[in-house]
Amino acid sequence: MLHLYDKVKSSSLLAIAAAGTVFFAPMAIADTSCYAADGYGASVAAYVTEASACIEASGAIRGDFVEELLARTNRDRAVVGPSPLVQRDSLNMAAQAHAIDMAARDYADHADKEGRDHLFRIRAFDRSVLVGATGANVLITETGADAGDIYVAMQEDSYNADNLVRDGFTDVGIAVVKDGGQAYTVMVFAQVEGELNEALPLTLAGVSPIRATLAKGNRETIGWGLTDQASGEVLAKGKAQRVRATRLGATQAAALDLVVTAGTDQMILKGPLVSAQ
């Protein structure tokens, strides 16, 4: 799946590659308090808290597979030409949260059963990143597959293969969760275009600064907006480099977007999610 820069409207591609016979089974999680039967919490703060607890409690995450997948990806990128991908902790958590959820609730998709997609997870876990293009690979294989098998299977899908070597992606998060006869692999890619100078809290209170440092010197922030993730309603927008919590209303998750000029063009950089509760 690839999300392009937001200009007039966004576009996306959805791809799921499944290798081997796919069966689903509930995932055993050591600390059942980390996970609600109906999924992670609704507000962004509850989502991050519960998903983080599940990541901490899970004993099924395969770090050795992650290292091998990153190494193979960067070797292929070196041949084709793009810069190597850098692992980002927040993207790792976004990938891990989704892989754990898929294993626990018997499904395979880029979005969870509540409709929250990879971009939601990036914006929930990373409190300062500003991204342009994003993408993701989702793959399910039999547990007997090793990291090499998983990588080869991923290359067999054209969308997934393109994401591995796509020029412009700078950062990646990877998760492999083995459980119930299956290996659930999620790779989350992002083109990091800047950072907020001060990380936004999950729950806003009072006035929060939204000054940013952009990755390219020919760009300038000219405005911002907050959009309710449930309704799509624009809750607030402005040009001042600060936002008041009162502008959020009672929304459970609102997305901060920065409007940026790049020469004669404008683009939308996607920032963190925030909540009023």
Short mmCIF file of C-alpha atoms in Angstrom, two decimals:
data_model
loop_
_atom_site.label_atom_id
_atom_site.label_comp_id
_atom_site.label_asym_id
_atom_site.label_seq_id
_atom_site.Cartn_x
_atom_site.Cartn_y
_atom_site.Cartn_z
CA MET A 1 0.00 0.00 0.00
CA LEU A 2 1.28 3.46 -0.88
CA HIS A 3 -0.06 6.80 0.32
CA LEU A 4 1.16 9.77 -1.73
CA TYR A 5 1.49 13.38 -0.68
CA ASP A 6 -1.84 15.05 -0.05
CA LYS A 7 -2.44 17.78 -2.63
CA VAL A 8 -5.96 18.20 -4.01
CA LYS A 9 -6.89 14.69 -3.01
CA SER A 10 -5.01 11.61 -1.84
CA SER A 11 -4.57 8.32 -3.65
CA SER A 12 -3.58 4.89 -2.40
CA LEU A 13 -2.84 1.38 -3.52
CA LEU A 14 -3.75 -1.66 -1.45
CA ALA A 15 -1.81 -4.88 -1.64
CA ILE A 16 -1.77 -7.94 0.57
CA ALA A 17 0.43 -10.87 -0.36
CA ALA A 18 -0.27 -14.24 1.26
CA ALA A 19 2.19 -17.08 0.90
CA GLY A 20 1.46 -20.66 1.88
CA THR A 21 -1.76 -21.91 3.38
CA VAL A 22 -3.38 -19.34 5.63
CA PHE A 23 -5.11 -20.38 8.82
CA PHE A 24 -5.99 -18.16 11.74
CA ALA A 25 -5.90 -18.90 15.45
CA PRO A 26 -6.27 -16.74 18.55
CA MET A 27 -2.98 -15.45 19.90
CA ALA A 28 -2.01 -16.10 23.50
CA ILE A 29 -0.91 -12.88 25.22
CA ALA A 30 0.89 -13.13 28.53
CA ASP A 31 -0.89 -10.21 30.20
CA THR A 32 -4.57 -10.22 29.25
CA SER A 33 -4.99 -6.72 30.72
CA CYS A 34 -3.01 -5.43 27.75
CA TYR A 35 -5.74 -6.28 25.30
CA ALA A 36 -9.49 -5.72 25.04
CA ALA A 37 -11.60 -8.28 23.21
CA ASP A 38 -13.01 -5.56 20.95
CA GLY A 39 -9.61 -4.13 20.03
CA TYR A 40 -7.43 -1.26 21.20
CA GLY A 41 -9.00 1.82 22.81
CA ALA A 42 -10.99 4.36 20.82
CA SER A 43 -9.19 7.57 21.77
CA VAL A 44 -5.66 8.00 20.49
CA ALA A 45 -4.34 8.07 24.07
CA ALA A 46 -6.12 4.81 24.94
CA TYR A 47 -4.99 3.24 21.67
CA VAL A 48 -1.32 3.99 22.31
CA THR A 49 -1.50 2.92 25.95
CA GLU A 50 -3.17 -0.42 25.23
CA ALA A 51 -1.15 -1.23 22.11
CA SER A 52 2.10 -0.41 23.94
CA ALA A 53 1.11 -2.76 26.77
CA CYS A 54 0.44 -5.55 24.25
CA ILE A 55 3.81 -5.01 22.58
CA GLU A 56 5.54 -5.17 25.96
CA ALA A 57 3.66 -8.33 26.96
CA SER A 58 4.04 -10.23 23.70
CA GLY A 59 6.65 -12.96 23.52
CA ALA A 60 5.94 -13.69 19.85
CA ILE A 61 7.83 -10.79 18.21
CA ARG A 62 10.86 -12.05 16.28
CA GLY A 63 13.61 -9.44 16.43
CA ASP A 64 16.07 -11.69 14.57
CA PHE A 65 13.71 -11.85 11.58
CA VAL A 66 13.38 -8.07 11.64
CA GLU A 67 17.14 -7.61 11.42
CA GLU A 68 17.37 -9.98 8.45
CA LEU A 69 14.48 -8.34 6.59
CA LEU A 70 16.03 -4.90 7.03
CA ALA A 71 19.43 -6.13 5.86
CA ARG A 72 17.97 -7.78 2.74
CA THR A 73 15.90 -4.70 1.94
CA ASN A 74 18.85 -2.36 2.18
CA ARG A 75 21.05 -4.66 0.10
CA ASP A 76 18.47 -4.54 -2.69
CA ARG A 77 18.10 -0.77 -2.34
CA ALA A 78 21.87 -0.38 -2.72
CA VAL A 79 21.71 -2.22 -6.03
CA VAL A 80 18.77 -0.21 -7.39
CA GLY A 81 19.94 3.18 -6.12
CA PRO A 82 17.76 4.56 -3.27
CA SER A 83 19.31 5.38 0.10
CA PRO A 84 19.13 2.71 2.83
CA LEU A 85 16.13 2.72 5.11
CA VAL A 86 16.58 3.70 8.75
CA GLN A 87 14.61 1.87 11.43
CA ARG A 88 12.51 4.24 13.50
CA ASP A 89 11.27 3.06 16.90
CA SER A 90 7.82 4.59 16.49
CA LEU A 91 7.35 2.87 13.12
CA ASN A 92 8.45 -0.43 14.68
CA MET A 93 5.72 0.01 17.28
CA ALA A 94 3.15 0.82 14.58
CA ALA A 95 4.08 -2.39 12.77
CA GLN A 96 4.16 -4.47 15.96
CA ALA A 97 0.79 -3.22 17.18
CA HIS A 98 -0.86 -4.19 13.89
CA ALA A 99 0.84 -7.58 13.59
CA ILE A 100 -0.20 -8.48 17.15
CA ASP A 101 -3.77 -7.32 16.52
CA MET A 102 -4.07 -9.33 13.30
CA ALA A 103 -2.85 -12.47 15.05
CA ALA A 104 -5.13 -11.94 18.03
CA ARG A 105 -8.32 -11.19 16.10
CA ASP A 106 -8.02 -13.55 13.15
CA TYR A 107 -7.82 -11.19 10.18
CA ALA A 108 -5.46 -9.89 7.51
CA ASP A 109 -5.72 -6.33 6.24
CA HIS A 110 -3.92 -3.00 6.12
CA ALA A 111 -6.59 -1.55 8.43
CA ASP A 112 -7.77 -3.02 11.72
CA LYS A 113 -11.39 -3.96 12.33
CA GLU A 114 -12.11 -0.42 13.50
CA GLY A 115 -10.81 0.98 10.22
CA ARG A 116 -7.55 2.40 11.62
CA ASP A 117 -4.83 2.15 8.97
CA HIS A 118 -1.03 2.29 8.96
CA LEU A 119 -1.00 6.08 8.74
CA PHE A 120 -3.17 6.24 11.86
CA ARG A 121 -0.64 4.11 13.71
CA ILE A 122 2.34 6.16 12.51
CA ARG A 123 0.65 9.35 13.66
CA ALA A 124 -0.43 7.82 16.97
CA PHE A 125 2.95 6.43 18.04
CA ASP A 126 5.23 9.20 16.72
CA ARG A 127 4.63 12.49 18.51
CA SER A 128 6.82 14.72 16.34
CA VAL A 129 7.28 13.24 12.85
CA LEU A 130 6.03 14.97 9.70
CA VAL A 131 5.62 12.57 6.79
CA GLY A 132 4.85 12.89 3.12
CA ALA A 133 4.47 9.59 1.28
CA THR A 134 3.87 6.44 3.31
CA GLY A 135 3.42 2.78 2.43
CA ALA A 136 3.11 -0.65 3.97
CA ASN A 137 3.52 -4.36 3.24
CA VAL A 138 1.44 -7.04 4.96
CA LEU A 139 2.36 -10.68 4.54
CA ILE A 140 1.17 -13.93 6.15
CA THR A 141 3.24 -17.11 5.85
CA GLU A 142 3.39 -20.47 7.55
CA THR A 143 5.38 -20.43 10.79
CA GLY A 144 8.07 -22.67 9.30
CA ALA A 145 9.15 -19.89 6.94
CA ASP A 146 12.40 -18.17 7.86
CA ALA A 147 13.25 -14.52 7.19
CA GLY A 148 14.58 -15.36 3.74
CA ASP A 149 11.37 -17.15 2.80
CA ILE A 150 9.31 -14.20 4.01
CA TYR A 151 11.40 -11.75 1.97
CA VAL A 152 11.14 -13.83 -1.20
CA ALA A 153 7.37 -14.16 -0.74
CA MET A 154 7.10 -10.40 -0.29
CA GLN A 155 8.97 -9.80 -3.54
CA GLU A 156 6.44 -11.94 -5.42
CA ASP A 157 3.78 -9.25 -5.02
CA SER A 158 4.45 -6.26 -7.28
CA TYR A 159 3.18 -3.59 -4.86
CA ASN A 160 5.10 -5.05 -1.94
CA ALA A 161 8.24 -5.44 -4.06
CA ASP A 162 8.01 -1.81 -5.22
CA ASN A 163 7.73 -0.55 -1.65
CA LEU A 164 10.94 -2.35 -0.66
CA VAL A 165 13.03 -0.31 -3.11
CA ARG A 166 10.88 2.79 -3.56
CA ASP A 167 12.91 5.97 -3.93
CA GLY A 168 11.91 8.61 -1.39
CA PHE A 169 11.15 6.36 1.56
CA THR A 170 13.61 7.17 4.34
CA ASP A 171 12.40 5.28 7.41
CA VAL A 172 10.86 1.90 8.15
CA GLY A 173 9.28 -0.09 10.95
CA ILE A 174 9.20 -3.89 10.81
CA ALA A 175 7.40 -6.55 12.84
CA VAL A 176 7.26 -10.31 12.57
CA VAL A 177 4.89 -12.05 14.99
CA LYS A 178 4.83 -15.85 15.02
CA ASP A 179 1.77 -17.45 16.52
CA GLY A 180 -0.88 -20.10 15.91
CA GLY A 181 0.83 -21.72 12.95
CA GLN A 182 1.35 -18.42 11.13
CA ALA A 183 3.94 -15.67 10.80
CA TYR A 184 2.45 -12.17 10.53
CA THR A 185 4.82 -9.68 8.91
CA VAL A 186 4.18 -5.94 8.69
CA MET A 187 6.53 -3.36 7.19
CA VAL A 188 5.64 0.33 7.51
CA PHE A 189 7.48 2.82 5.28
CA ALA A 190 7.60 6.61 5.55
CA GLN A 191 9.15 9.56 3.81
CA VAL A 192 10.12 11.74 6.77
CA GLU A 193 9.97 15.40 5.74
CA GLY A 194 10.53 17.07 9.10
CA GLU A 195 9.96 17.08 12.83
CA LEU A 196 8.01 19.21 15.25
CA ASN A 197 10.46 21.06 17.48
CA GLU A 198 8.43 19.97 20.52
CA ALA A 199 6.63 16.62 20.64
CA LEU A 200 2.85 16.92 20.91
CA PRO A 201 1.28 15.20 23.93
CA LEU A 202 -1.30 12.52 23.26
CA THR A 203 -3.92 14.62 25.03
CA LEU A 204 -3.75 18.36 24.48
CA ALA A 205 -4.19 20.78 27.34
CA GLY A 206 -3.89 24.54 27.09
CA VAL A 207 -1.74 25.84 24.23
CA SER A 208 0.80 23.64 22.42
CA PRO A 209 3.49 24.93 20.02
CA ILE A 210 3.62 23.42 16.54
CA ARG A 211 6.84 24.93 15.21
CA ALA A 212 8.65 22.54 12.88
CA THR A 213 12.05 21.93 11.32
CA LEU A 214 11.71 20.73 7.73
CA ALA A 215 14.14 18.33 6.09
CA LYS A 216 14.63 20.44 2.95
CA GLY A 217 15.72 24.05 3.12
CA ASN A 218 13.57 25.28 0.25
CA ARG A 219 10.35 24.58 2.16
CA GLU A 220 8.33 26.76 4.48
CA THR A 221 5.33 26.12 6.74
CA ILE A 222 2.49 28.48 5.88
CA GLY A 223 -0.42 27.00 7.84
CA TRP A 224 -1.89 24.05 9.72
CA GLY A 225 -5.15 22.20 10.21
CA LEU A 226 -6.74 19.72 12.63
CA THR A 227 -9.11 17.12 11.16
CA ASP A 228 -11.40 14.80 13.11
CA GLN A 229 -10.43 11.24 12.11
CA ALA A 230 -13.94 9.86 12.60
CA SER A 231 -15.96 12.43 10.66
CA GLY A 232 -13.40 14.10 8.42
CA GLU A 233 -14.52 17.47 9.76
CA VAL A 234 -11.93 20.24 9.86
CA LEU A 235 -11.91 21.26 13.52
CA ALA A 236 -9.46 24.12 13.29
CA LYS A 237 -6.92 25.75 11.01
CA GLY A 238 -4.59 28.70 11.19
CA LYS A 239 -1.22 30.23 10.46
CA ALA A 240 0.06 30.86 13.99
CA GLN A 241 2.54 28.24 15.22
CA ARG A 242 0.42 27.09 18.15
CA VAL A 243 -2.85 25.28 18.75
CA ARG A 244 -5.33 25.48 21.64
CA ALA A 245 -6.84 22.34 23.14
CA THR A 246 -10.26 24.00 23.12
CA ARG A 247 -10.24 23.81 19.31
CA LEU A 248 -10.46 20.01 19.51
CA GLY A 249 -13.91 19.77 21.02
CA ALA A 250 -14.65 16.22 22.23
CA THR A 251 -12.89 14.38 19.41
CA GLN A 252 -11.14 11.13 20.26
CA ALA A 253 -8.52 11.52 17.52
CA ALA A 254 -7.65 14.56 15.43
CA ALA A 255 -4.86 14.71 12.85
CA LEU A 256 -2.45 17.63 12.64
CA ASP A 257 -1.48 18.55 9.08
CA LEU A 258 1.01 21.24 8.10
CA VAL A 259 0.65 23.16 4.84
CA VAL A 260 4.11 23.57 3.31
CA THR A 261 5.36 25.45 0.26
CA ALA A 262 7.98 23.83 -1.96
CA GLY A 263 8.91 26.37 -4.61
CA THR A 264 5.66 27.14 -6.43
CA ASP A 265 3.95 24.00 -5.12
CA GLN A 266 2.11 23.32 -1.89
CA MET A 267 1.85 20.01 -0.06
CA ILE A 268 0.37 18.63 3.12
CA LEU A 269 2.73 17.02 5.63
CA LYS A 270 1.03 14.62 8.03
CA GLY A 271 1.78 15.11 11.72
CA PRO A 272 0.75 13.42 14.98
CA LEU A 273 -2.73 12.51 16.17
CA VAL A 274 -4.03 14.24 19.28
CA SER A 275 -7.03 13.81 21.52
CA ALA A 276 -9.13 15.94 23.81
CA GLN A 277 -9.72 12.96 26.12
#
